[in-house]
XYZ file of C-alpha atoms in Angstrom:
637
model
C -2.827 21.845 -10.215
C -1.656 22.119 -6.844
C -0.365 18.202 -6.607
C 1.595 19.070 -9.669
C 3.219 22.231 -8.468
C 4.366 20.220 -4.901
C 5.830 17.347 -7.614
C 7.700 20.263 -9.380
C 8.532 21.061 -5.761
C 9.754 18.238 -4.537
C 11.828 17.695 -7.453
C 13.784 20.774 -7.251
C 13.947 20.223 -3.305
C 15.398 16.672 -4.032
C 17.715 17.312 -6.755
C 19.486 20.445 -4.148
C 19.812 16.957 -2.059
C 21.605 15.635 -4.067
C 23.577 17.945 -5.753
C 24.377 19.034 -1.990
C 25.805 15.259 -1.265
C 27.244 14.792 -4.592
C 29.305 18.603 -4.172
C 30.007 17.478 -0.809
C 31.580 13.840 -1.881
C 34.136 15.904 -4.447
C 35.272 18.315 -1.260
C 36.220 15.317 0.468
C 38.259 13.423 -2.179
C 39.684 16.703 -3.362
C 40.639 17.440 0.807
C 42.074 13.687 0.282
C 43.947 14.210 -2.574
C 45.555 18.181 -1.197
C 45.595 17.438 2.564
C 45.910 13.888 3.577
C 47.932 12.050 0.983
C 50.673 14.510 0.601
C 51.099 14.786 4.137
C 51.122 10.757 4.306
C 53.833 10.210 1.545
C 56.130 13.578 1.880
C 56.935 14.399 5.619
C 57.918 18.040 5.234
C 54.214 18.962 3.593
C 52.450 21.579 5.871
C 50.463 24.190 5.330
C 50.099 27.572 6.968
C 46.871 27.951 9.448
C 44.833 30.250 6.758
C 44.053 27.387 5.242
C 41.809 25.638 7.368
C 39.841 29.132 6.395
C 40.232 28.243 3.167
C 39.388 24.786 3.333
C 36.079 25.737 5.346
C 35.385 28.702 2.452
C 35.461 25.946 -0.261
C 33.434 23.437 1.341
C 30.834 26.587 1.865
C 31.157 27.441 -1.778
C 30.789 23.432 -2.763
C 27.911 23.108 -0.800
C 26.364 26.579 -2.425
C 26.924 25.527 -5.979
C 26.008 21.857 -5.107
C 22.481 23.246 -3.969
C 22.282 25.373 -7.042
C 22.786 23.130 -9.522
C 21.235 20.154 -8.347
C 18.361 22.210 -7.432
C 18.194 23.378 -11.408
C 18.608 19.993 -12.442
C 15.858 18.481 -10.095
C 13.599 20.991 -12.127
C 14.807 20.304 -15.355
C 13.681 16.706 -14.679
C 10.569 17.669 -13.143
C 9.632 19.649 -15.818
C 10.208 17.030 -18.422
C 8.116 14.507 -16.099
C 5.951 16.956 -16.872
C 6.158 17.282 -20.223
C 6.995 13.784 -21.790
C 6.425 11.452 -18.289
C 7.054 8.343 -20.450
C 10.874 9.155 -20.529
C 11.031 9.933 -16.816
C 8.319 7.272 -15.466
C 9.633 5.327 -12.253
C 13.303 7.180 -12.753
C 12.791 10.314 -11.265
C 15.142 9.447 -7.909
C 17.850 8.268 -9.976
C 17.972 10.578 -12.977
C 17.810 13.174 -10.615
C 21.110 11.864 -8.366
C 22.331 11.191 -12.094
C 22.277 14.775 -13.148
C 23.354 15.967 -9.825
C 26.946 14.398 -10.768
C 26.674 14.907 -14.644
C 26.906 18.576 -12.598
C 30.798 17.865 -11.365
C 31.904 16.747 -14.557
C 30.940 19.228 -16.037
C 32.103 21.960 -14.004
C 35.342 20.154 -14.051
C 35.558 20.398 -17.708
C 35.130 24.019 -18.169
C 37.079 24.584 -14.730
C 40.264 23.131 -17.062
C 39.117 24.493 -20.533
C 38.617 27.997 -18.660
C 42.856 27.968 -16.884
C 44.928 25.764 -18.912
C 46.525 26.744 -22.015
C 44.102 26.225 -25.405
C 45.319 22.764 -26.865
C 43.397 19.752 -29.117
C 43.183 18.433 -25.028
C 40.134 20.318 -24.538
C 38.657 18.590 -27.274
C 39.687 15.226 -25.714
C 38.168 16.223 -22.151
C 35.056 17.337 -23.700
C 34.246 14.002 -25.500
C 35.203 12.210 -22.360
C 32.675 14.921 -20.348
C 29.727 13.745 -22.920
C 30.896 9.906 -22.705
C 31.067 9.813 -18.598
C 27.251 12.103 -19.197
C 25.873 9.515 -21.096
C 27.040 6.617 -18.959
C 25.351 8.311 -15.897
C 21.846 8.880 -17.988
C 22.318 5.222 -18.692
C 22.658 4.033 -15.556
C 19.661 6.111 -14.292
C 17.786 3.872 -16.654
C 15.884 -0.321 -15.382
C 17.843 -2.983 -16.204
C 19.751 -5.255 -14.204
C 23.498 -4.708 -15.601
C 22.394 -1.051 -14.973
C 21.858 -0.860 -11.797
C 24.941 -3.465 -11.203
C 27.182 -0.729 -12.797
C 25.760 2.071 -11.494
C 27.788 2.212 -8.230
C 30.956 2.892 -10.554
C 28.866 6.620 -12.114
C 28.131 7.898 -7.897
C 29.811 11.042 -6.750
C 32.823 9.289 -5.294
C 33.682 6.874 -8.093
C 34.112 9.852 -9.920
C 35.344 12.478 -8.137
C 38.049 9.681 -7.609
C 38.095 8.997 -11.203
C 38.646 12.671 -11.953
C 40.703 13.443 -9.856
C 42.864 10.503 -9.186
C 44.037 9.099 -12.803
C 45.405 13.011 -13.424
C 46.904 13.109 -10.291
C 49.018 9.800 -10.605
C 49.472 10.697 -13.687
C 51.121 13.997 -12.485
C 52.702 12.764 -8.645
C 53.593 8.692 -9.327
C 53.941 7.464 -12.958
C 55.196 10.285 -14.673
C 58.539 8.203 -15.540
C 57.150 5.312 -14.868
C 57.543 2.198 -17.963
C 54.451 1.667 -19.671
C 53.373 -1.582 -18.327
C 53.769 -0.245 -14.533
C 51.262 2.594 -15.891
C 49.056 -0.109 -17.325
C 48.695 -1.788 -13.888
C 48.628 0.547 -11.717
C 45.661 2.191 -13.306
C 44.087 -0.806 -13.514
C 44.502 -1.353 -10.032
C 43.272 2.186 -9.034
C 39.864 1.559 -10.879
C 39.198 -1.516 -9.111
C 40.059 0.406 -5.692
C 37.643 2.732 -6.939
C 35.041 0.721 -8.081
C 35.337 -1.005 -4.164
C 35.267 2.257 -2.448
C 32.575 3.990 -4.697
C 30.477 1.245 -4.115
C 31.221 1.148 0.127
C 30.519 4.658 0.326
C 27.638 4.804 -1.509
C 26.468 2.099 0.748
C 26.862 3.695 3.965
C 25.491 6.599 3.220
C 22.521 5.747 1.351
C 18.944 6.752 2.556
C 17.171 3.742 4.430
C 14.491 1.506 2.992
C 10.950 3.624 2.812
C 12.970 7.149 2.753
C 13.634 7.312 -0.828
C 13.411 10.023 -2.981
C 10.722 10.364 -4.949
C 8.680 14.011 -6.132
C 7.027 14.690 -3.338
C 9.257 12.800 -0.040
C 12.662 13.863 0.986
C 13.554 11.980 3.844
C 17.763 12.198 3.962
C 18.744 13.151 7.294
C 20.722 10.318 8.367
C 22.734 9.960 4.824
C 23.424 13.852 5.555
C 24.727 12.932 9.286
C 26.843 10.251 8.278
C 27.654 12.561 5.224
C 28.923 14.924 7.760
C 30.702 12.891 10.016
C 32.566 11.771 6.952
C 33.489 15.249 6.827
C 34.740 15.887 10.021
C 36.889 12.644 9.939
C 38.867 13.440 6.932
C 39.568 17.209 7.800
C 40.463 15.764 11.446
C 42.657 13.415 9.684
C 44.499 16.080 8.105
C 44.535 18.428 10.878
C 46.241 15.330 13.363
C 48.691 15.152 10.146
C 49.414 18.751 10.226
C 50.368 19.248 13.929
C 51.483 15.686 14.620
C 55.326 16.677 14.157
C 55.516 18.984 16.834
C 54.426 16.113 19.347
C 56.804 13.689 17.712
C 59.744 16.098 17.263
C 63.029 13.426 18.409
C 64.475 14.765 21.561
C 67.993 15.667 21.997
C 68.312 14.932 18.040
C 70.639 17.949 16.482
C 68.474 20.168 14.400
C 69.212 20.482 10.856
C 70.316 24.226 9.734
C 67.345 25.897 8.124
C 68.242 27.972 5.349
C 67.199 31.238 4.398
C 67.657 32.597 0.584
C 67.547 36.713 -0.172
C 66.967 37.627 -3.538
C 67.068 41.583 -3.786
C 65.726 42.064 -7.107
C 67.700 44.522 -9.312
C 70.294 45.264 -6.963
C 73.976 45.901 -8.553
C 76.936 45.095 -6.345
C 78.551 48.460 -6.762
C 75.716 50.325 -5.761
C 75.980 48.695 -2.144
C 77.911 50.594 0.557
C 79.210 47.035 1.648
C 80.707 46.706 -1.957
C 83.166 49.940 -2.064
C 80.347 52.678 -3.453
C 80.711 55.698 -1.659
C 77.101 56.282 -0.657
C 76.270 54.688 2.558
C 73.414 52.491 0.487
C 74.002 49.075 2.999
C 74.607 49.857 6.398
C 72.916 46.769 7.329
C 74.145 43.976 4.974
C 77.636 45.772 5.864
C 77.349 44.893 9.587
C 76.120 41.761 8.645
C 79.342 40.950 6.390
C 81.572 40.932 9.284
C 80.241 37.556 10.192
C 79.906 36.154 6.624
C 81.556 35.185 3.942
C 81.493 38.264 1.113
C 81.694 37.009 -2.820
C 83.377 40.204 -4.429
C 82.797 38.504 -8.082
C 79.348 37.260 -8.009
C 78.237 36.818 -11.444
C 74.673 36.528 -12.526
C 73.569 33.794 -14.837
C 71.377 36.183 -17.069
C 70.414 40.095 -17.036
C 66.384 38.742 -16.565
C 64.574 37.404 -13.423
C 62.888 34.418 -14.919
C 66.301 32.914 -16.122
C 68.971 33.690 -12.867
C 66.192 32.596 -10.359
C 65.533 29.474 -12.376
C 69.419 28.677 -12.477
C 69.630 29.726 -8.992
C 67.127 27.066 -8.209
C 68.438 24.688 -10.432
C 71.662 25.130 -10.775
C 71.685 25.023 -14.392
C 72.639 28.252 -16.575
C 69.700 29.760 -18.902
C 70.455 27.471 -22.237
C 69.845 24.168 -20.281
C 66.996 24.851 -18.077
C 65.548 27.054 -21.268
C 63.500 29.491 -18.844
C 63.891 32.716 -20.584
C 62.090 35.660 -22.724
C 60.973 34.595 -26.018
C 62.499 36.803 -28.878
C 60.191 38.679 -30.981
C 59.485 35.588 -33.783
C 59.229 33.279 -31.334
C 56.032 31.161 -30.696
C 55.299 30.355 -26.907
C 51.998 30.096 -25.178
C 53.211 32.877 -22.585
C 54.524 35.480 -24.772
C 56.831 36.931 -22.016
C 58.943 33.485 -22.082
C 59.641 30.382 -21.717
C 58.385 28.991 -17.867
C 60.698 26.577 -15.982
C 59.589 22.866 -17.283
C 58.446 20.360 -14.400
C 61.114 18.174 -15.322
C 63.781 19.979 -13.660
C 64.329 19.484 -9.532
C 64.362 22.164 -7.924
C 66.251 23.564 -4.475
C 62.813 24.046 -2.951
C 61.761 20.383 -4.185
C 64.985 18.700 -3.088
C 64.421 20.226 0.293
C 61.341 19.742 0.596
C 61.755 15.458 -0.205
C 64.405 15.727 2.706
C 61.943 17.086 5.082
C 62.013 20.731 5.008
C 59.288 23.339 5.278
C 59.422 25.446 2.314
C 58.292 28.919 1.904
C 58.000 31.616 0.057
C 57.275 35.353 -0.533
C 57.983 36.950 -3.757
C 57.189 40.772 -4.683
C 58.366 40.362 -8.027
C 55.236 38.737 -9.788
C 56.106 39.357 -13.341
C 58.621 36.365 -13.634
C 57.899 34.677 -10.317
C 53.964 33.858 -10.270
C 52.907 30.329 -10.676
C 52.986 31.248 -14.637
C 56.389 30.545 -14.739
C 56.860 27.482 -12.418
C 59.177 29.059 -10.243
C 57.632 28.013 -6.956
C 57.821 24.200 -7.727
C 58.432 22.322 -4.744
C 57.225 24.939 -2.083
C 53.969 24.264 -0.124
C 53.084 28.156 0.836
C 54.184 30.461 -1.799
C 52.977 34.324 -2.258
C 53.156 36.705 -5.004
C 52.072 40.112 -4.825
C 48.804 40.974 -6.352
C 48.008 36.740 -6.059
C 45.931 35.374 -3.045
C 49.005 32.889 -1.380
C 49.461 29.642 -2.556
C 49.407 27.262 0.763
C 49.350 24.249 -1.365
C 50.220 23.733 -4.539
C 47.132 23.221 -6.954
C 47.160 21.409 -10.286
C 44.851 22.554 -12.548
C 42.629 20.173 -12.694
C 41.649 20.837 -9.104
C 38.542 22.989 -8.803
C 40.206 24.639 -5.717
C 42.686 25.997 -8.013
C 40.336 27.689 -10.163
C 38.253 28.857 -7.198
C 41.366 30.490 -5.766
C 42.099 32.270 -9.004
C 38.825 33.665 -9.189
C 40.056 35.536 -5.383
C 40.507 38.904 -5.054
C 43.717 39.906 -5.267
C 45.849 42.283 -2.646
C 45.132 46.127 -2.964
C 47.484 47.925 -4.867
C 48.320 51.740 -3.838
C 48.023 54.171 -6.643
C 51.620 54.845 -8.285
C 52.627 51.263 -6.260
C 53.709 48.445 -8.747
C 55.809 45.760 -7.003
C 55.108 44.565 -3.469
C 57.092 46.820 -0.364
C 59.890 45.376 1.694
C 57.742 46.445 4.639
C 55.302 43.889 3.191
C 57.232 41.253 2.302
C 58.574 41.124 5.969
C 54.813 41.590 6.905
C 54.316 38.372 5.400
C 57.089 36.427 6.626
C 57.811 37.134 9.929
C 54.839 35.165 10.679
C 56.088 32.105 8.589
C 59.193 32.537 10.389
C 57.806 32.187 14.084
C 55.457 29.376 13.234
C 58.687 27.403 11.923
C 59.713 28.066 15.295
C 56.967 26.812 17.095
C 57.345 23.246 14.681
C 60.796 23.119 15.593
C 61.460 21.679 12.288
C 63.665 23.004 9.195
C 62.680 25.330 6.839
C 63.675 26.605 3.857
C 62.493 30.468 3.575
C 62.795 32.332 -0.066
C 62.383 36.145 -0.485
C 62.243 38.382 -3.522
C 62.660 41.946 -2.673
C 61.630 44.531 -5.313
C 62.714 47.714 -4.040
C 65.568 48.596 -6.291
C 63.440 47.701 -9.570
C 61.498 50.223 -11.649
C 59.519 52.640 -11.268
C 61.901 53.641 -8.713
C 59.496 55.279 -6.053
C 61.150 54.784 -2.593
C 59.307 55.748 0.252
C 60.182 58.931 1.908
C 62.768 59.830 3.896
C 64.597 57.443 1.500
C 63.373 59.216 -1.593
C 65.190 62.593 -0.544
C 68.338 60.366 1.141
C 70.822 60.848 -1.537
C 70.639 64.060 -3.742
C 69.373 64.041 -7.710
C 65.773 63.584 -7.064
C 63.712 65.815 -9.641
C 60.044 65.918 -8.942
C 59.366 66.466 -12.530
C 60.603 63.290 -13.493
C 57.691 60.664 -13.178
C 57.912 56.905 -13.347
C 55.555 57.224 -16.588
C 58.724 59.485 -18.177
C 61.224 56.720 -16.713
C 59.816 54.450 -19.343
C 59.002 56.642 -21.667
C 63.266 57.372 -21.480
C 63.919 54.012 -21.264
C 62.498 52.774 -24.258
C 63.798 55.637 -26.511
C 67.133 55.204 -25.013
C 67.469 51.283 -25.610
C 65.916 52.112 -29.136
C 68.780 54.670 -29.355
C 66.306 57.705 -30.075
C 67.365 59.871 -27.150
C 70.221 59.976 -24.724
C 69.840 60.221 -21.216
C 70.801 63.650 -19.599
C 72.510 64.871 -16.890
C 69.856 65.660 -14.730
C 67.828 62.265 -15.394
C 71.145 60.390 -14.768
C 71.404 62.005 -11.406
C 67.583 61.249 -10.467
C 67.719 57.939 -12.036
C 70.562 57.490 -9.038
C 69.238 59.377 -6.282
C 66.095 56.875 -6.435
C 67.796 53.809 -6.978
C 70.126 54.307 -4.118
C 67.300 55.213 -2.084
C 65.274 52.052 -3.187
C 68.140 50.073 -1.945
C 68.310 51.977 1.332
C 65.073 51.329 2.053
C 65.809 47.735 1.390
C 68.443 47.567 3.136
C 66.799 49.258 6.191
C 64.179 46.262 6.038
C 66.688 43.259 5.570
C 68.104 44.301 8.885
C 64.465 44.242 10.270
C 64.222 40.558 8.789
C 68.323 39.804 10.602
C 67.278 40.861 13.558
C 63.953 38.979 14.196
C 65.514 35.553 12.802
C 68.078 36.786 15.949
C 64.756 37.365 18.336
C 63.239 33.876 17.291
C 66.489 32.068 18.167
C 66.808 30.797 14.080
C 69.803 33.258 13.355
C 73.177 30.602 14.831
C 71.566 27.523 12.945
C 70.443 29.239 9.705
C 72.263 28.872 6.453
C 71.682 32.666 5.108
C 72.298 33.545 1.618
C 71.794 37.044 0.548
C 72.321 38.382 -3.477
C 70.670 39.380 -6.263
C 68.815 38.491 -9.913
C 70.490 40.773 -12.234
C 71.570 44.500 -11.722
C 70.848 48.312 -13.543
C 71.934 49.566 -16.174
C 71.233 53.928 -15.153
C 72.402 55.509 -18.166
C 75.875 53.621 -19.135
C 77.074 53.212 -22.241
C 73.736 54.755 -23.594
C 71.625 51.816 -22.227
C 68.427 51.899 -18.756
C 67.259 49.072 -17.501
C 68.586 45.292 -18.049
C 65.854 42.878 -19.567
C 67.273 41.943 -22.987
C 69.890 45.355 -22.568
C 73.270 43.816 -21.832
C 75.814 41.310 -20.231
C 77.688 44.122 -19.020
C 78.788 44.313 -15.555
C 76.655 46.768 -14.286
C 73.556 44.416 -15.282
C 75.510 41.061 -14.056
C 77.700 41.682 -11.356
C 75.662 40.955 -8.421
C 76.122 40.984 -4.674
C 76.728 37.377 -2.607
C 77.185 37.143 0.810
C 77.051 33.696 3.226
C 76.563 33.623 6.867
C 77.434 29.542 7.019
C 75.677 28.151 9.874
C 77.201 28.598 14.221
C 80.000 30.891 12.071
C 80.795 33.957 12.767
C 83.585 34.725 10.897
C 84.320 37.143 8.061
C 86.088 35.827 5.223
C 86.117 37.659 1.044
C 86.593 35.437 -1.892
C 87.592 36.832 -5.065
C 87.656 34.305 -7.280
C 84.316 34.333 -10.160
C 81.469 32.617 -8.724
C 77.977 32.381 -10.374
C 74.158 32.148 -9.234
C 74.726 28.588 -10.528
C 76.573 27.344 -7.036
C 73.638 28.390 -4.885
C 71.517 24.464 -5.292
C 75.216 22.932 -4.498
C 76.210 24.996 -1.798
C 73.310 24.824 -0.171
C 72.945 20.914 -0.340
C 76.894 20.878 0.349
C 76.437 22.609 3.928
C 73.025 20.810 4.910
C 75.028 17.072 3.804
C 72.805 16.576 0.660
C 73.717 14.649 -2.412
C 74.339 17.345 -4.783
C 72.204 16.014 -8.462
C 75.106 15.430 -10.768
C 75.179 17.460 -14.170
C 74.628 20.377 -13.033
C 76.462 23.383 -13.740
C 77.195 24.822 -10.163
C 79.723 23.347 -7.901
C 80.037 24.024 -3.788
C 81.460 27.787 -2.729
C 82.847 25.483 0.195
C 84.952 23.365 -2.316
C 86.165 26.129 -4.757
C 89.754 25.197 -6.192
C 91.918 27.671 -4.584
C 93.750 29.944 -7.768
C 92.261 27.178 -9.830
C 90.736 28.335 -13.463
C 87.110 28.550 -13.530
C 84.666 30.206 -16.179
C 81.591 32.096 -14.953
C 78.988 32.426 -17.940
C 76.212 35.225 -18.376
C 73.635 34.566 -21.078
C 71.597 37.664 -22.791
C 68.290 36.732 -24.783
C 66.670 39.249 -26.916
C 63.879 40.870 -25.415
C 60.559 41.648 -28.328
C 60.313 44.860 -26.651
C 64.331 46.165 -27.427
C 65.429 45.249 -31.310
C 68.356 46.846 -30.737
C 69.460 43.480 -28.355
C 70.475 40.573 -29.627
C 71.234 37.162 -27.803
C 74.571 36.977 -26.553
C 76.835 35.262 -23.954
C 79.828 36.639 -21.761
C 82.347 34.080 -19.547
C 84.485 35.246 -16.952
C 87.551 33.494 -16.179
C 89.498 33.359 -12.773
């Protein structure tokens, strides 16, 4: 009895082995695959210092699981030697390395069944999961073509298999012709059958060490295991700093550009816009050495479709990112996300070696649901631990980062602070500095959107504010308003005000905190800075709160612009119509980009002086509001 119990033992010891190795193999390719080859084929990819933490939390976590389930699976097979020891006789090494990667292709499976959309796919992956099983069971089995093929069925033959043929699928032959697909997979699988089988080589256990029930001898496979390790996260560390030491000297920096979003803000609601309360003392100092748009016209009243034109500069009915109505079918039933087949600013910038970044409070419309941070390599939304790469789904890192907890959330606190935001990027800012190389920076501020809770003093700065008034009654009067069941009343009006205008104080107060330290880090003269807005507010006008779905009415869609244009100074005011539309253009325009053609934007540096030009706002229904129904409004100048 006690010979047994060590051969149940040394099973369970063996198969954590080798579940340990096999874990460990799929944290290197997947480093490969997120670290090294991104930063070998696109020379702007970098990645903020949190996540080498990251990087070493996942390998922990691999390693953890690895043990787990290989240790499981070494006693599954131990007890079926066991049990029926004419299935397992003289196979107990390699069933047990066998089920030990059976273990990654599985988790894989249910890692993309558990955080992609439900689809007849699932199905497919699942009969492919049970097909690359089976081969691995067979080539655990005698035979001479079995153990010939068995090389291909290792850790690393697969991890590459699983991970590779998605992502070329995804990065290189997405528009690729058929027959260019055809070889170049064929290609891959003999690079992988060479490297599986080199790997598995090196690092196997030498001659006499093998194991077997009761003998675990694998300390040097482990130690060259490790050094493996170490060489590819040094590889991608040297890749990560290796532009500061190879920065050209004396070559003119490129102008970095910085983009403001302030969520929700109307233009005449800002101080620097005419409105008598002194709302913008800061973006008002700051338009005496810009360029101020007076007739800045919002693409849509919603988030998800202005900052998807302002990215693309396409208008809502071509880049189709916008609420679904209330008959409409979508698999996210707030809208429709931004497809993958548009280029973005953030991507163009990024191919044309930029550092792009970006720090969102608004994670309704701007979380990785909607595809809004395509093309940037750190990305944070509120309530989400930050993106510092971008992780396809079929990553296990991206489902291990999902399962993160997410940032605290103050009681009564729904959207991210300014304070925060700047909190957050500040730090971005200052290691761009260090790089020396050019950045592209995105913010979303969220201060002037519902539930309208500025921070005191700025809750009490203009008068109106009625303590009864809660943000839970602000909705409550917002829906019976835009269902036209109850009109809003004086005294809501003036709170409704009183909180908004403080919301964009506050704001406000914190934009010139972010002005001043691009100033202190020496980025301010060679920035391009762009500061407007989404959408505006409806407070009460024409019997309508709010602006999702509401309206195309000015107060939702006329929206501050202004442009400090890089080593400028001067202030200039344009009053022809512009849209969100000319951001991509403009922006390519001043940095000497080819601007895509077909899109709908054109340069603010090469308007048509008196020329005509329309300016086009697009309204979709919202499911939550019958009362709205699609619509469209042009401006002409």
């Amino acid at each position: 009895m006690k010979s047994t119990e060590q051969g149940l033992w040394g099973t369970v010891v063996a198969g954590a082995v080798q579940g340990l190795m096999a874990w460990t193999a799929y944290a290197v390719v997947e480093c490969c695959f997120l670290s090294i080859l991104p930063r070998l084929g696109q020379p702007s990819f970098s990645a903020p210092l949190p996540e080498w933490q990251e990087t070493a939390l996942f390998f922990s976590i691999y390693g953890a699981l690895g043990l787990l389930l290989g240790g499981l699976s070494g006693l599954a097979i131990g007890v079926a030697a066991r049990r029926i020891p004419i299935l397992v006789k003289g196979k107990v090494t390699r069933l047990i390395s066998a089920a030990a990667a059976s273990t990654l292709i599985w988790a894989l499976a249910i890692n993309l069944a558990v955080w992609s959309y439900p689809s007849p796919s699932i199905w497919v992956r699942f009969l492919v999961s049970v097909l690359l099983t089976a081969g691995l069971a067979w080539s655990a089995g005698s035979g001479s073509l079995a153990e010939q093929l068995g090389f291909f069925l290792n850790p690393w033959s697969l991890s590459l298999l699983l991970l590779g043929l998605p992502w070329m699928s995804r990065k290189l032959l997405l528009h690729s012709p058929t027959a260019v697909k055809a070889g170049t997979v064929l290609a891959y699988l003999l690079a992988v059958s060479l490297t599986g089988r080199l790997i598995q080589k090196a690092l196997a256990a030498p001659e006499g060490n093998a194991v077997e029930a009761r003998q675990v001898v694998l300390w040097k496979p482990l130690a060259r295991l490790a050094g493996l390790v170490a060489i590819v996260l040094g590889t991608a560390f040297f890749l990560e700093y290796r532009h500061p030491l190879m920065a050209a000297i004396g070559k003119a920096a490129p102008p970095n550009v910085v983009l403001v979003v302030m969520d929700t803000v109307r233009a005449d609601h800002l101080s620097v816009y005419g409105y008598e309360r002194d709302t913008s003392p800061n973006l008002k100092k700051f338009a005496e050495e810009a360029t101020l748009y007076s007739q800045a016209i919002s693409s849509s009243n919603i988030t998800l479709s202005s900052h998807a034109s302002l990215f693309t500069g396409l208008y809502a009915r071509r880049h189709g990112a916008r609420l679904s109505g209330p008959s409409e079918n979508t698999d996210n039933e707030a809208g429709y996300p931004l497809a993958d087949k548009f280029h973005t600013l953030a991507e163009i910038l990024s191919e044309n070696g930029y550092h792009t970044m970006g720090v969102a409070a608004n994670d309704s419309y701007l979380g990785p649901g909607f595809r809004l941070d395509q093309g940037f390599v750190y990305y944070s939304v509120f309530g989400m631990p930050p993106a510092f790469v971008q992780l396809p789904r079929f990553f296990l890192a991206a489902g291990l980062r999902k399962l993160q907890p997410t940032s605290s959330v103050s009681a009564g606190q729904l959207h991210q602070k300014a304070e925060s935001v700047n909190r957050q990027a500040f730090p971005l800012l200052d290691r761009a500095r260090k790089y020396g190389r050019p950045f592209f920076l995105f913010l979303n501020y969220m201060d002037a959107h519902q539930p309208l809770v500025p921070p005191p003093p700025f809750d009490t700065l203009f008068p109106g504010k009625d303590a009864t008034i809660t943000p839970e009654r602000c909705d409550v009067l917002q829906w019976h308003v835009n269902k036209l069941r109850e009109q809003v009343t004086e005294r809501e009006r003036q709170h409704l005000l009183s909180q908004y205008d403080g919301g964009i104080a506050y704001l406000d107060f914190h934009l010139g905190k972010l002005l001043q330290q691009l100033r202190d880090l020496g980025l301010y003269e060679n920035s391009l800075l762009l500061i407007t807005s989404d959408h505006g507010q409806a407070l009460g006008e024409r019997s309508l709160v709010g602006h999702a779905g509401v309206s195309v009415y000015q107060d939702v869609v006329h929206v501050p612009l202004l442009i400090r244009y890089p080593h400028t100074s001067q202030k200039a005011v344009v009053e022809e119509p512009v849209s969100l539309v000319d951001i991509l253009p403009t922006v390519l325009d001043v940095l000497g980009l080819e601007i895509p053609r077909g899109i709908d934007g054109q340069s603010l540096r090469q308007l048509a002086s008196g020329g005509p030009r329309f300016v086009i706002s697009e309204c979709f229904p919202d499911s939550s509001f019958s009362t709205c129904t699609p619509g469209l409004t042009a401006w002409k100048g």
